Amino acid sequence: MELINLIDTATDLPDAWSSRVVGEVGTACVKVLRMDELPVEVERHEEAEALLVLDGHLALEVDGRPVTVGPGEVYVVPAGTPHAVRPGSRGTLVIVETRAA
């Protein structure tokens, strides 16, 4: 496997909030994306997902409460928990999640 610069990869994506899978570990995939300050609607997943901010910040609403994730911080959204991205999130985000079967 080659070395991947996650920030450069996110910067090169054509659209914000479009992710690129950069690797797989067991049944999990590692994705990177660029946030652009626009909100993302509420979603929930059958499996937990880890959200790691490389730069900038991620403003979430998790199960009705605000959560802010800063550079170098990771937040794990529990399986089945409703969560949405609030306006103002910007920077580079890494998502680790179980790949759909």
Short mmCIF file of C-alpha atoms in Angstrom, two decimals:
data_model
loop_
_atom_site.label_atom_id
_atom_site.label_comp_id
_atom_site.label_asym_id
_atom_site.label_seq_id
_atom_site.Cartn_x
_atom_site.Cartn_y
_atom_site.Cartn_z
CA MET A 1 0.00 0.00 0.00
CA GLU A 2 1.19 3.47 -0.77
CA LEU A 3 1.36 6.44 1.59
CA ILE A 4 -1.78 8.60 1.40
CA ASN A 5 -1.95 12.28 2.31
CA LEU A 6 -5.50 12.58 3.63
CA ILE A 7 -5.69 16.37 3.50
CA ASP A 8 -4.51 16.47 -0.12
CA THR A 9 -6.94 13.67 -1.02
CA ALA A 10 -9.86 15.58 0.52
CA THR A 11 -8.81 18.83 -1.18
CA ASP A 12 -8.74 17.08 -4.57
CA LEU A 13 -12.31 15.75 -4.26
CA PRO A 14 -14.66 17.43 -6.76
CA ASP A 15 -17.41 18.16 -4.20
CA ALA A 16 -17.62 18.75 -0.48
CA TRP A 17 -19.24 15.93 1.48
CA SER A 18 -18.35 13.44 -1.27
CA SER A 19 -16.07 10.88 0.31
CA ARG A 20 -13.31 8.70 -1.06
CA VAL A 21 -12.45 5.31 0.42
CA VAL A 22 -8.70 5.30 1.09
CA GLY A 23 -8.40 1.87 2.70
CA GLU A 24 -9.99 -1.09 4.39
CA VAL A 25 -9.22 -2.73 7.73
CA GLY A 26 -11.07 -5.99 8.26
CA THR A 27 -14.74 -5.20 7.64
CA ALA A 28 -14.25 -1.45 8.12
CA CYS A 29 -13.48 1.14 5.50
CA VAL A 30 -11.61 4.39 6.00
CA LYS A 31 -12.99 7.37 4.08
CA VAL A 32 -11.88 10.98 3.80
CA LEU A 33 -13.92 14.02 2.82
CA ARG A 34 -13.92 17.79 2.80
CA MET A 35 -16.51 19.69 4.84
CA ASP A 36 -17.82 23.00 3.45
CA GLU A 37 -19.82 24.68 6.26
CA LEU A 38 -23.19 23.47 4.90
CA PRO A 39 -25.39 21.24 7.08
CA VAL A 40 -26.14 17.58 6.41
CA GLU A 41 -29.54 16.13 7.31
CA VAL A 42 -30.16 13.68 10.13
CA GLU A 43 -29.06 10.12 9.49
CA ARG A 44 -28.56 6.94 11.49
CA HIS A 45 -26.57 3.79 10.81
CA GLU A 46 -26.93 0.19 11.92
CA GLU A 47 -23.26 0.19 13.00
CA ALA A 48 -21.22 2.69 14.99
CA GLU A 49 -18.98 5.07 13.04
CA ALA A 50 -15.87 6.98 14.10
CA LEU A 51 -15.49 10.60 12.98
CA LEU A 52 -11.93 11.98 13.15
CA VAL A 53 -11.28 15.65 12.39
CA LEU A 54 -7.84 16.31 10.89
CA ASP A 55 -8.25 20.07 10.55
CA GLY A 56 -11.09 22.54 11.06
CA HIS A 57 -14.04 21.41 13.16
CA LEU A 58 -17.15 19.25 12.91
CA ALA A 59 -20.34 20.61 14.50
CA LEU A 60 -22.77 17.77 15.14
CA GLU A 61 -26.15 17.30 16.69
CA VAL A 62 -26.21 13.82 18.21
CA ASP A 63 -29.49 12.53 19.58
CA GLY A 64 -30.66 16.14 19.99
CA ARG A 65 -27.56 17.54 21.69
CA PRO A 66 -24.69 19.58 20.23
CA VAL A 67 -21.23 18.01 19.93
CA THR A 68 -18.19 19.81 18.51
CA VAL A 69 -15.19 17.77 17.34
CA GLY A 70 -11.94 19.68 16.87
CA PRO A 71 -8.61 18.96 15.16
CA GLY A 72 -7.07 15.70 16.34
CA GLU A 73 -10.28 14.64 18.09
CA VAL A 74 -12.44 11.63 17.31
CA TYR A 75 -16.09 11.07 18.13
CA VAL A 76 -17.74 7.66 17.89
CA VAL A 77 -21.43 7.81 17.00
CA PRO A 78 -23.12 4.77 18.56
CA ALA A 79 -25.07 2.42 16.29
CA GLY A 80 -28.64 3.54 15.66
CA THR A 81 -28.08 7.06 17.04
CA PRO A 82 -29.59 9.93 15.02
CA HIS A 83 -26.99 12.53 14.12
CA ALA A 84 -26.71 15.52 11.79
CA VAL A 85 -24.01 17.96 10.75
CA ARG A 86 -24.82 21.51 11.85
CA PRO A 87 -23.95 24.55 9.72
CA GLY A 88 -20.36 25.79 10.00
CA SER A 89 -18.48 22.48 9.85
CA ARG A 90 -15.33 22.88 7.77
CA GLY A 91 -12.03 21.12 7.18
CA THR A 92 -10.98 17.53 6.64
CA LEU A 93 -12.88 14.60 8.10
CA VAL A 94 -11.95 10.91 8.26
CA ILE A 95 -14.79 8.41 8.73
CA VAL A 96 -14.22 4.81 9.81
CA GLU A 97 -17.28 2.64 9.32
CA THR A 98 -18.27 -0.94 8.62
CA ARG A 99 -18.70 -1.47 4.91
CA ALA A 100 -22.24 -2.38 3.83
CA ALA A 101 -22.63 -6.03 2.95
#
